[in-house]
Coordinates of C-alpha atoms and ligand atoms in Angstrom, one line a residue:
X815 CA 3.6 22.7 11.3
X816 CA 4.1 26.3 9.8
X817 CA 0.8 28.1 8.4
X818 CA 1.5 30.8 6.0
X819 CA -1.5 33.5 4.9
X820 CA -0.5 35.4 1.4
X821 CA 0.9 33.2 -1.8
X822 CA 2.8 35.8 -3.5
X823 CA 6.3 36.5 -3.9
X824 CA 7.2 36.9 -0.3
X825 CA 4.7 34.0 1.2
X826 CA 5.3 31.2 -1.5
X827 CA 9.3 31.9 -1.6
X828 CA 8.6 31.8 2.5
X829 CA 6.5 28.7 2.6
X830 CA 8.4 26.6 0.1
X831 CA 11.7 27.7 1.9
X832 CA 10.0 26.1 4.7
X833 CA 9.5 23.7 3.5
X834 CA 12.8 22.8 1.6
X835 CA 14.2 22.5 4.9
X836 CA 11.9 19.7 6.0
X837 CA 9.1 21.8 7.5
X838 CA 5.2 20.9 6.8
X839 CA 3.9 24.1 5.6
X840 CA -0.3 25.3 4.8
X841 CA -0.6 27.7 2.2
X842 CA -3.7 29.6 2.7
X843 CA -4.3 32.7 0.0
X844 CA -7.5 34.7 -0.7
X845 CA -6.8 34.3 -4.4
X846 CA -8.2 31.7 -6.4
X847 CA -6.6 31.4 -9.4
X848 CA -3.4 31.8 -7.9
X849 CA -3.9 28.7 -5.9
X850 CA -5.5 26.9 -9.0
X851 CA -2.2 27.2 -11.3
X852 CA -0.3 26.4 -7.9
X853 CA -2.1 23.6 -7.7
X854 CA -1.1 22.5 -11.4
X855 CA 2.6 23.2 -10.1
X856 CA 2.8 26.1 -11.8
X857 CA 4.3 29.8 -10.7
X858 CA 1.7 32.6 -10.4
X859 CA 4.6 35.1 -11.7
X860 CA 8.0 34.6 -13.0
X861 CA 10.7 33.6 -10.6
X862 CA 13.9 32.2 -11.3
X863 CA 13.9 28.5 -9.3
X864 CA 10.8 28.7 -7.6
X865 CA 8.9 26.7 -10.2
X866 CA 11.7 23.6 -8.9
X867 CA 10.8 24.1 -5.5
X868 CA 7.0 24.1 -6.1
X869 CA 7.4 21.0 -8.0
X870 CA 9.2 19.4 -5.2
X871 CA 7.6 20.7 -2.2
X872 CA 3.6 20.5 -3.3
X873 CA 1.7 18.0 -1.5
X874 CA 5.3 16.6 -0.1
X875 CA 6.2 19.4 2.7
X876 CA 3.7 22.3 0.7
X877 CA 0.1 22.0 1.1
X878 CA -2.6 24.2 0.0
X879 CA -4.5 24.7 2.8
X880 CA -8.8 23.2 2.0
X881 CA -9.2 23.7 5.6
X882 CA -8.1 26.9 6.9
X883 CA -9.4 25.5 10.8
X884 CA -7.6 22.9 10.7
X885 CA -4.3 24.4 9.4
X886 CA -4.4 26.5 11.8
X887 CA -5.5 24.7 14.5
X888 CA -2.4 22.3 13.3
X889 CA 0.3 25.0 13.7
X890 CA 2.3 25.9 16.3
X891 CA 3.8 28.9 13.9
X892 CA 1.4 31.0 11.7
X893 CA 3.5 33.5 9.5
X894 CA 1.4 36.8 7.0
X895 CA 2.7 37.2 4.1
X896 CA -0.1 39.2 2.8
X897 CA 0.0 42.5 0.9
X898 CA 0.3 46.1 3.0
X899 CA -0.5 48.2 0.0
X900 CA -0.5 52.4 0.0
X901 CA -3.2 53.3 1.9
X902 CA -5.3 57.1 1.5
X903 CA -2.8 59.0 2.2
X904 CA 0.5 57.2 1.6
X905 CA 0.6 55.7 4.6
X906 CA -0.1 51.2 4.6
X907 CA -2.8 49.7 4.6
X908 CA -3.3 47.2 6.7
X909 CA -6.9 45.8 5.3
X910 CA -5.5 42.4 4.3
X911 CA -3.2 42.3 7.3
X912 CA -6.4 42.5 9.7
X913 CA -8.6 40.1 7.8
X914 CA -5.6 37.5 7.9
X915 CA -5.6 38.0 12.1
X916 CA -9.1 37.6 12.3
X917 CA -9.5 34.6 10.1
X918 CA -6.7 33.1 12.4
X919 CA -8.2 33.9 15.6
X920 CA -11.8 33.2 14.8
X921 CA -9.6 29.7 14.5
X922 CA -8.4 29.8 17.5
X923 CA -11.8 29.2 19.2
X924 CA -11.3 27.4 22.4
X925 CA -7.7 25.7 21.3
X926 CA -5.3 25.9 24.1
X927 CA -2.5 25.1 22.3
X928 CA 0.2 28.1 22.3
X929 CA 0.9 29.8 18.7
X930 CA 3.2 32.3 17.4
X931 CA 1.9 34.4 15.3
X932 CA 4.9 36.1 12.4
X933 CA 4.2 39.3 10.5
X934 CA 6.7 39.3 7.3
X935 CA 4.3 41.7 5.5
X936 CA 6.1 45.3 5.4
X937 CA 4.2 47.4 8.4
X938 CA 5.5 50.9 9.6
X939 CA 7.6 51.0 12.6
X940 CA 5.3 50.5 16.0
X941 CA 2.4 48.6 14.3
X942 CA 2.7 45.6 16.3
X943 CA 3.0 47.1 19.4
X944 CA 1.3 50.0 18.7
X945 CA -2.2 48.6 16.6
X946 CA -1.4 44.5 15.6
X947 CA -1.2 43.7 19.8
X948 CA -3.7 45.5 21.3
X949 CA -5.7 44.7 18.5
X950 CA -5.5 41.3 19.8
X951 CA -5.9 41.7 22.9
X952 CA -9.2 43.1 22.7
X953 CA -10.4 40.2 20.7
X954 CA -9.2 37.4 22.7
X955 CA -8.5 36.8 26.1
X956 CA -5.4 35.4 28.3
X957 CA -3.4 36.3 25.3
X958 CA -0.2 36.3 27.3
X959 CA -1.1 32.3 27.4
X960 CA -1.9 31.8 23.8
X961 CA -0.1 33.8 21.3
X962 CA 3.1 35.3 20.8
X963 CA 3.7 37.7 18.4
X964 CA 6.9 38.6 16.1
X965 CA 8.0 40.3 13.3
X966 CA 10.6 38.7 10.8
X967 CA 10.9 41.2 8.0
X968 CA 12.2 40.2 4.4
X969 CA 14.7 41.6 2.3
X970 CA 14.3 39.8 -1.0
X971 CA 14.6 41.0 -4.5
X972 CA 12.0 40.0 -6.8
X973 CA 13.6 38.2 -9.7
X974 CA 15.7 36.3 -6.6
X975 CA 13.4 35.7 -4.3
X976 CA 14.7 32.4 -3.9
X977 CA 18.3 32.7 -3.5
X978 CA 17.6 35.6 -1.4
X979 CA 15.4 34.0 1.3
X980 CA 17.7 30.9 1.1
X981 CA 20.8 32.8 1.3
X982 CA 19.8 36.0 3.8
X983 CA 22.4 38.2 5.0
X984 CA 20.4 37.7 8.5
X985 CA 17.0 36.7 10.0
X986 CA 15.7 39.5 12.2
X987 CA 13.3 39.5 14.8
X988 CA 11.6 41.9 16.2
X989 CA 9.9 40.2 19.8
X990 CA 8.4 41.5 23.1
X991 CA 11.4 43.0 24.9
X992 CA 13.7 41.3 22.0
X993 CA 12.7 37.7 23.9
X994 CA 14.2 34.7 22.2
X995 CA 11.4 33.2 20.2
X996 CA 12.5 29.5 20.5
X997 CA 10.8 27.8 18.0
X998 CA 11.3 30.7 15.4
X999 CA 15.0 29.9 16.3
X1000 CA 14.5 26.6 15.2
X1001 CA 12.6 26.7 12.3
X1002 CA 16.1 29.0 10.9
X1003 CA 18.4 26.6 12.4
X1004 CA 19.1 25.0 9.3
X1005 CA 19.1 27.9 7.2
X1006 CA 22.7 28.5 8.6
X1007 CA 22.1 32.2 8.7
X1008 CA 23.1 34.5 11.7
X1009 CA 19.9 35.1 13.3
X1010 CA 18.9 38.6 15.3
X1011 CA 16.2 39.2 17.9
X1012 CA 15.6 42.5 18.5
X1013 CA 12.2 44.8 19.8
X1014 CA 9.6 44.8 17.2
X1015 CA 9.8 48.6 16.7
X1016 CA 13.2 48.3 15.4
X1017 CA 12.9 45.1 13.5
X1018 CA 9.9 47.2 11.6
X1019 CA 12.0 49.9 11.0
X1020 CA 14.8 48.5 10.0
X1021 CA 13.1 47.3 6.9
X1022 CA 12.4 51.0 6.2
X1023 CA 15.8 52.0 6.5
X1024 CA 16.8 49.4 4.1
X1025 CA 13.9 50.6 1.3
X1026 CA 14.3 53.8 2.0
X1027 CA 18.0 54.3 1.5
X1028 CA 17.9 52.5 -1.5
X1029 CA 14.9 54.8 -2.8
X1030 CA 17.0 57.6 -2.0
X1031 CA 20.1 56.9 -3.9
X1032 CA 18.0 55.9 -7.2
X1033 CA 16.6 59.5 -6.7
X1034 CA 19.9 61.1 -6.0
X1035 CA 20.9 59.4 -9.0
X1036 CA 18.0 60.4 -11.1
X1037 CA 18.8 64.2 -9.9
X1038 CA 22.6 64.0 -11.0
X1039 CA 21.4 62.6 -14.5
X1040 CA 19.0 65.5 -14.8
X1041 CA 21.7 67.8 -13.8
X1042 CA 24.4 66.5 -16.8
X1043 CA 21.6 66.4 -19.4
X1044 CA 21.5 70.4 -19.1
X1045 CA 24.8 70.6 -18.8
X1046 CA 25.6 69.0 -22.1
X1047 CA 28.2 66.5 -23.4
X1048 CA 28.4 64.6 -20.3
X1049 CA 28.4 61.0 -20.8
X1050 CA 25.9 59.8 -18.2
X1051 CA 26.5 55.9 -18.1
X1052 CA 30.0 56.1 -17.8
X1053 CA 30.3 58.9 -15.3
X1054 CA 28.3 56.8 -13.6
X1055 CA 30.9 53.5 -14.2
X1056 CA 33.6 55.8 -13.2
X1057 CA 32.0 56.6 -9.9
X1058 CA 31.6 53.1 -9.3
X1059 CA 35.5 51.7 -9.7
X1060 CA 36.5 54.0 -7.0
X1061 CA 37.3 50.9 -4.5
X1062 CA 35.2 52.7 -2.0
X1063 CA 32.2 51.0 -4.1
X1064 CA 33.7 48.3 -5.6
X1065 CA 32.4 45.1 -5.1
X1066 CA 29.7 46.5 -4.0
X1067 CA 25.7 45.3 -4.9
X1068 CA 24.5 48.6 -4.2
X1069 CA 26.1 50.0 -7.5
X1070 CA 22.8 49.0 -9.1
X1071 CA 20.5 51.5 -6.9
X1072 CA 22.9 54.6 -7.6
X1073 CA 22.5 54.8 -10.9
X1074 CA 20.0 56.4 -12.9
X1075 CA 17.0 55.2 -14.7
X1076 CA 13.5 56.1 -15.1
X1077 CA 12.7 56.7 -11.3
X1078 CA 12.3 53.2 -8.5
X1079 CA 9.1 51.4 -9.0
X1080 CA 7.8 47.9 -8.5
X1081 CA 5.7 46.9 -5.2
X1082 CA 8.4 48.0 -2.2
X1083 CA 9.7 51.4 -2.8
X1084 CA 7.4 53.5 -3.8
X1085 CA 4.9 52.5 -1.3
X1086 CA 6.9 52.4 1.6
X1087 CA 9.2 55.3 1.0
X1088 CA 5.9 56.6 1.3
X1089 CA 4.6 55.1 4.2
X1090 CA 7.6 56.2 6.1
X1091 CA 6.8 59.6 5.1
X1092 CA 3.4 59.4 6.0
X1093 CA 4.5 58.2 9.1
X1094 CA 7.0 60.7 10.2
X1095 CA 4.5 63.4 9.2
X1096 CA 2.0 62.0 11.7
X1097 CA 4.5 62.2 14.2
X1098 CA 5.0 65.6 13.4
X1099 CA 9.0 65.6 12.4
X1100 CA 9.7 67.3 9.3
X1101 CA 12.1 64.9 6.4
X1102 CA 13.1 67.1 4.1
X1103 CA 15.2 64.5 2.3
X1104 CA 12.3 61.7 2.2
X1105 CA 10.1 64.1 0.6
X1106 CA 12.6 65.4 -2.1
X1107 CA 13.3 61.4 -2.7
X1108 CA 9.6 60.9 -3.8
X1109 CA 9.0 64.2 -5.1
X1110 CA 12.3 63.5 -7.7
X1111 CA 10.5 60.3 -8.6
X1112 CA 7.0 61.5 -8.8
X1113 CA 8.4 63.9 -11.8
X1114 CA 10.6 61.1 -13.3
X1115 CA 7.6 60.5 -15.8
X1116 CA 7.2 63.7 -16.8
X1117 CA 11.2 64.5 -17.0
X1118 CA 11.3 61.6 -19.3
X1119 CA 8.4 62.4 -21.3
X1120 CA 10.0 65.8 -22.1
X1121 CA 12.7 64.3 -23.1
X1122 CA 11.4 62.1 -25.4
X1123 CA 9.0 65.1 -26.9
X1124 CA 12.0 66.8 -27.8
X1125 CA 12.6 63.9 -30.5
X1126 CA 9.1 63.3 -32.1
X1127 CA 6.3 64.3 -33.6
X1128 CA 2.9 63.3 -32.8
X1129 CA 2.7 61.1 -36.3
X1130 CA 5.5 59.5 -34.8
X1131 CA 5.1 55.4 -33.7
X1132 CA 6.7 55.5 -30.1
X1133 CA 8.3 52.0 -29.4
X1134 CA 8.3 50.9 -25.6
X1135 CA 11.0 48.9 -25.1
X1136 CA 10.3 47.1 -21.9
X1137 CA 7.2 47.0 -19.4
X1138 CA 8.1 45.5 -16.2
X1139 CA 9.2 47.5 -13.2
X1140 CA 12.5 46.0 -13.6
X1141 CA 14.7 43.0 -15.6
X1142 CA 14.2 39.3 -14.8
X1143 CA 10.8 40.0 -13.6
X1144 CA 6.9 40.1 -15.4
X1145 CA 6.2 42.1 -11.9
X1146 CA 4.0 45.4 -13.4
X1147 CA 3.0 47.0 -10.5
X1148 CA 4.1 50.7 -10.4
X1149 CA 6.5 50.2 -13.3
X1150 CA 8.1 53.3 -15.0
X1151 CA 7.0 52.2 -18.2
X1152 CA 3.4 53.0 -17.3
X1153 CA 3.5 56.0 -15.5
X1154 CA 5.5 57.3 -18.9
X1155 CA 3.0 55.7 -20.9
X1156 CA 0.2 57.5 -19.3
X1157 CA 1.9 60.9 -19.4
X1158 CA 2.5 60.4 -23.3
X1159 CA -1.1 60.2 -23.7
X1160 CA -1.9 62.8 -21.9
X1161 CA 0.5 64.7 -23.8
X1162 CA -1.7 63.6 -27.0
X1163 CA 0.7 61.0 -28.3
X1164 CA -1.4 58.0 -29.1
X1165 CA 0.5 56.4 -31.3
X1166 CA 2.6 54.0 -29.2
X1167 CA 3.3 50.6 -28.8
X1168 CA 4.9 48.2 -26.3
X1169 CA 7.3 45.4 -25.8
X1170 CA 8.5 43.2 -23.2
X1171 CA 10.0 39.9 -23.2
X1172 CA 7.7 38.6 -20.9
X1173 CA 5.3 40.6 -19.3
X1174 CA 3.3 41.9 -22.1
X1175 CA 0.1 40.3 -21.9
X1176 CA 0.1 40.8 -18.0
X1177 CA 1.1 44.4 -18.3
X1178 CA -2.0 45.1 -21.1
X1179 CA -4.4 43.4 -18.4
X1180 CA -3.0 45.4 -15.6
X1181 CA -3.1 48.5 -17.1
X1182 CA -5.7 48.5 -20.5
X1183 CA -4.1 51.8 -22.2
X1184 CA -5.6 49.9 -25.6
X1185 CA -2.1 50.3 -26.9
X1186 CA -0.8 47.7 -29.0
X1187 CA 1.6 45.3 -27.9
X1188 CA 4.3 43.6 -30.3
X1189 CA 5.0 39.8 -29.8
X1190 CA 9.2 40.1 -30.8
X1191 CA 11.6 42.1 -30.6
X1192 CA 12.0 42.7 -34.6
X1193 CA 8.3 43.6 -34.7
X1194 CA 8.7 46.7 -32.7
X1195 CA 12.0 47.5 -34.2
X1196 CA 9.9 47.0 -37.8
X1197 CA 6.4 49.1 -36.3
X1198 CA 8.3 52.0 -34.3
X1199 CA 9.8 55.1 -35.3
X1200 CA 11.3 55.8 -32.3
X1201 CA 12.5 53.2 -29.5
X1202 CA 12.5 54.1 -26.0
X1203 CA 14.4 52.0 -23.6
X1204 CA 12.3 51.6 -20.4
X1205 CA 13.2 48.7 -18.5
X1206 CA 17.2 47.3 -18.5
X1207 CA 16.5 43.5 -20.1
X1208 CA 19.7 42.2 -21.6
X1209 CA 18.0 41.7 -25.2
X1210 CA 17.8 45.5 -25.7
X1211 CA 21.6 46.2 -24.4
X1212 CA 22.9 45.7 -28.4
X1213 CA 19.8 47.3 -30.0
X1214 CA 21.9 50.0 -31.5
X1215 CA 23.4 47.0 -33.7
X1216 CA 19.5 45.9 -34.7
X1217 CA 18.7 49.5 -36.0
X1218 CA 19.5 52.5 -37.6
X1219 CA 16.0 54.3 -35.8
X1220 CA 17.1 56.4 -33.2
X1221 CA 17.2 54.7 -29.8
X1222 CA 16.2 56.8 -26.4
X1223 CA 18.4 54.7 -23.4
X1224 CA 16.1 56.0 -20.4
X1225 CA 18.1 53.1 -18.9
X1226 CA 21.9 53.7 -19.5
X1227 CA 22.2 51.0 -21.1
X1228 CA 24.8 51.6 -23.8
Ligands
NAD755 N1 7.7 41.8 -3.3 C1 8.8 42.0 -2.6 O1 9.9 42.1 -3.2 C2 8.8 42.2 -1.1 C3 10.0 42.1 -0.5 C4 10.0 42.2 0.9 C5 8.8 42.5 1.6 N2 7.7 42.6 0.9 C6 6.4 42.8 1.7 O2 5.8 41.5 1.8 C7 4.3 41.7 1.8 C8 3.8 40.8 0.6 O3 4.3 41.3 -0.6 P1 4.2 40.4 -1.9 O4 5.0 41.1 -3.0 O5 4.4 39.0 -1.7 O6 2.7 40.7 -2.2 P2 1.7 39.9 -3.3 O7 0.7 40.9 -3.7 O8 2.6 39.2 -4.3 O9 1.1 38.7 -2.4 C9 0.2 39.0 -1.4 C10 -0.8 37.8 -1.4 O10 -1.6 37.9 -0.2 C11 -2.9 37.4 -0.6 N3 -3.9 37.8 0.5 C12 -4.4 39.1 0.7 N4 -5.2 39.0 1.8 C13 -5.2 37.7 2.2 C14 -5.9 37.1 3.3 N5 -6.7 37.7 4.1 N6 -5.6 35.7 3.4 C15 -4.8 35.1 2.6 N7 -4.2 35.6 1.6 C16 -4.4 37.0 1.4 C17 -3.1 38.0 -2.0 O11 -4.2 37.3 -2.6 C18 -1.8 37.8 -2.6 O12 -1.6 36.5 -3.2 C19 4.1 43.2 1.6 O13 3.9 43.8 2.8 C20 5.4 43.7 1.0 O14 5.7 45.0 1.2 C21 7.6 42.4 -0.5

């Protein structure tokens, strides 16, 4: 029996992969209504495949958990999967994190049974050993008898969370002196994925390294773009192309993150590119290239922004084409869209209005600007003045062939 705190995209695609693979899995979430439409089989957020799973899985291998005791008390494997958000200054917060830890141990009680206890959540390098373990150990004693602790970071994709949990490139984790975690080995087994165990210092920053990187070439990328827009008749999409069919990239997935846009956003990068930096600062060690990465994307909004300006006037209807931080998602957390959004207002501009295939009503709640949102694509088309590519969906790739209004690709689409 697997317990997993946290129902979002990381801890639902990890408890229903669970429990695809024959596993009985508790579901335990803070949130409510996210458990009351998981209840009614349906998805809190869009996500290709997941909604089968759920179908299958719920009350057959997935349970949400009524009694948090006794789903704990039940499991020899308790994994978070809850969120590690920016903290004060950049670096995570670790709020949720804690309150998951204590609701499990104040379970514990007087249960001799052994548990292992997974953090998945994203947490700086030396948190476990660090904060998460002595944490522990000064709330409950003969630990070394009870409770093993591990990391197993994820590397998913939101819009393929699925796939990507089902199909890792590897399962790493991080374990006290990079110990073989039997039952962890186990529950993989038939995942038929090469599994690592390494300390839980480098499983932690390994995670970083991966988020990082790709935070850095999207701002390298961004830099370039800026670069050949002074210049002047440079064709920005297909220098970019070019670059790519050298065969020293191609075939390669990671064409995606070196190519410009309006700046990474979503949940992951911004936060802990961030965190990382936080991190290093503490430690005293200067990063000159981490803090250029987030200082290019802090300005992306206001790069954009002047860009647009140079094309309207303020009686000017601004369309928004696309609101989510990225295609194949209704995720709205940290999207570009908003932070350019919020600059245009502040700029005076007022007159704007939004579209997004499917995260419109999600991104109004999220955000309430108070602009108005357009239900099709043809609306906007009919209400703007101006459109303004933000996010990469598919439907806007041909919108040159919709219109005669002028089109702004902050996406490189065309
Ligand atoms: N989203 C991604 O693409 C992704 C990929 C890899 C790793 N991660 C990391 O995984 C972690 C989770 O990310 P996410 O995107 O799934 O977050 P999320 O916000 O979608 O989900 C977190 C869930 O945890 C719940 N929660 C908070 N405190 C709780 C508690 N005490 N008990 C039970 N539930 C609680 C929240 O209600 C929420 O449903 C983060 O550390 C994130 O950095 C995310």
């Amino acid at each position: 029996m697997i317990t997993v705190f946290g129902l979002g995209f990381v801890g639902l695609t990890t408890a229903l992969g669970f429990a695809h693979f024959g596993h009985k899995v508790y579901g335990i979430d803070i949130n409510e209504q996210r458990k009351a439409l998981l209840r009614q089989r349906q998805l809190p957020f869009l996500e290709k495949d997941l909604d089968i799973v759920l179908n299958k899985e719920l009350n057959n291998n997935f349970f949400i958990a009524e009694d948090i005791k006794a789903s704990i008390e039940d499991s020899e494997v308790i994994y978070y999967c809850v969120g590690t958000p920016y903290g004060e200054n950049g670096e995570a917060d670790l709020t949720y994190l804690y309150q998951a830890i204590d609701e499990t141990l104040a379970c514990l009680g007087e249960c001799g049974k052994e548990k292992v206890l997974v953090i998945k959540s994203t947490i700086p390098p030396s948190t476990t050993q660090n904060r998460i373990l002595p944490y522990i150990k000064s709330k409950i004693k003969n630990l070394e008898s009870k409770i093993i602790l591990a990391n197993n970071p994820e590397f998913l994709r939101e819009g393929h969370c699925w796939e990507d949990f089902i199909q890792a490139d590897r399962i790493i984790i991080g374990s006290a002196m990079k110990k073989e975690i039997g039952v962890l080995k186990e529950i993989y087994t038939p995942f038929d994925i090469p599994i690592y165990f390494v300390e839980h210092n480098t499983a932690e920053f390994i995670k970083y390294l991966s988020n990082t990187l790709l935070a850095t070439m999207i701002s390298y990328s961004n830099e370039m773009a800026s670069i050949a827009y002074k210049i002047g008749d440079i064709n920005i999409s297909d220098s970019f192309h070019l670059l790519h069919m050298d065969k020293r990239w191609n075939n390669c997935n990671m064409t995606s993150y070196v190519y410009p846009g309006c700046g990474y956003g979503g949940y992951c990068l911004p936060k802990d590119t961030n965190a990382l930096y936080s991190l290093a600062k503490n430690k005293g060690i200067e990063t000159p290239i981490l803090k250029y990465v987030i200082e290019t994307n802090d300005n992306m909004p206001k790069t954009v922004s002047d860009h647009i300006e140079e094309s309207i006037d303020e009686n000017m209807y601004i369309g928004i084409l696309g609101l989510s931080f990225k295609p194949g998602s209704d995720d709205v957390r940290e999207a570009a869209s908003a932070k350019i959004i919020k600059e245009l207002m502040s700029r005076g501009y007022d007159k704007i209005v939004g579209y997004d295939p499917v995260a419109n009503d999600i991104f109004e709640h999220y955000y309430k600007f108070g602009i108005d949102y357009m239900g099709t694509l043809e609306d906007i088309i009919h209400k703007a003045d101006i459109l303004v590519i933000l996010t990469a969906w598919n439907d806007f790739k041909n919108i040159k062939e919709l219109t005669t209004k002028k089109v702004l690709d902050f996406r490189y689409m065309q």
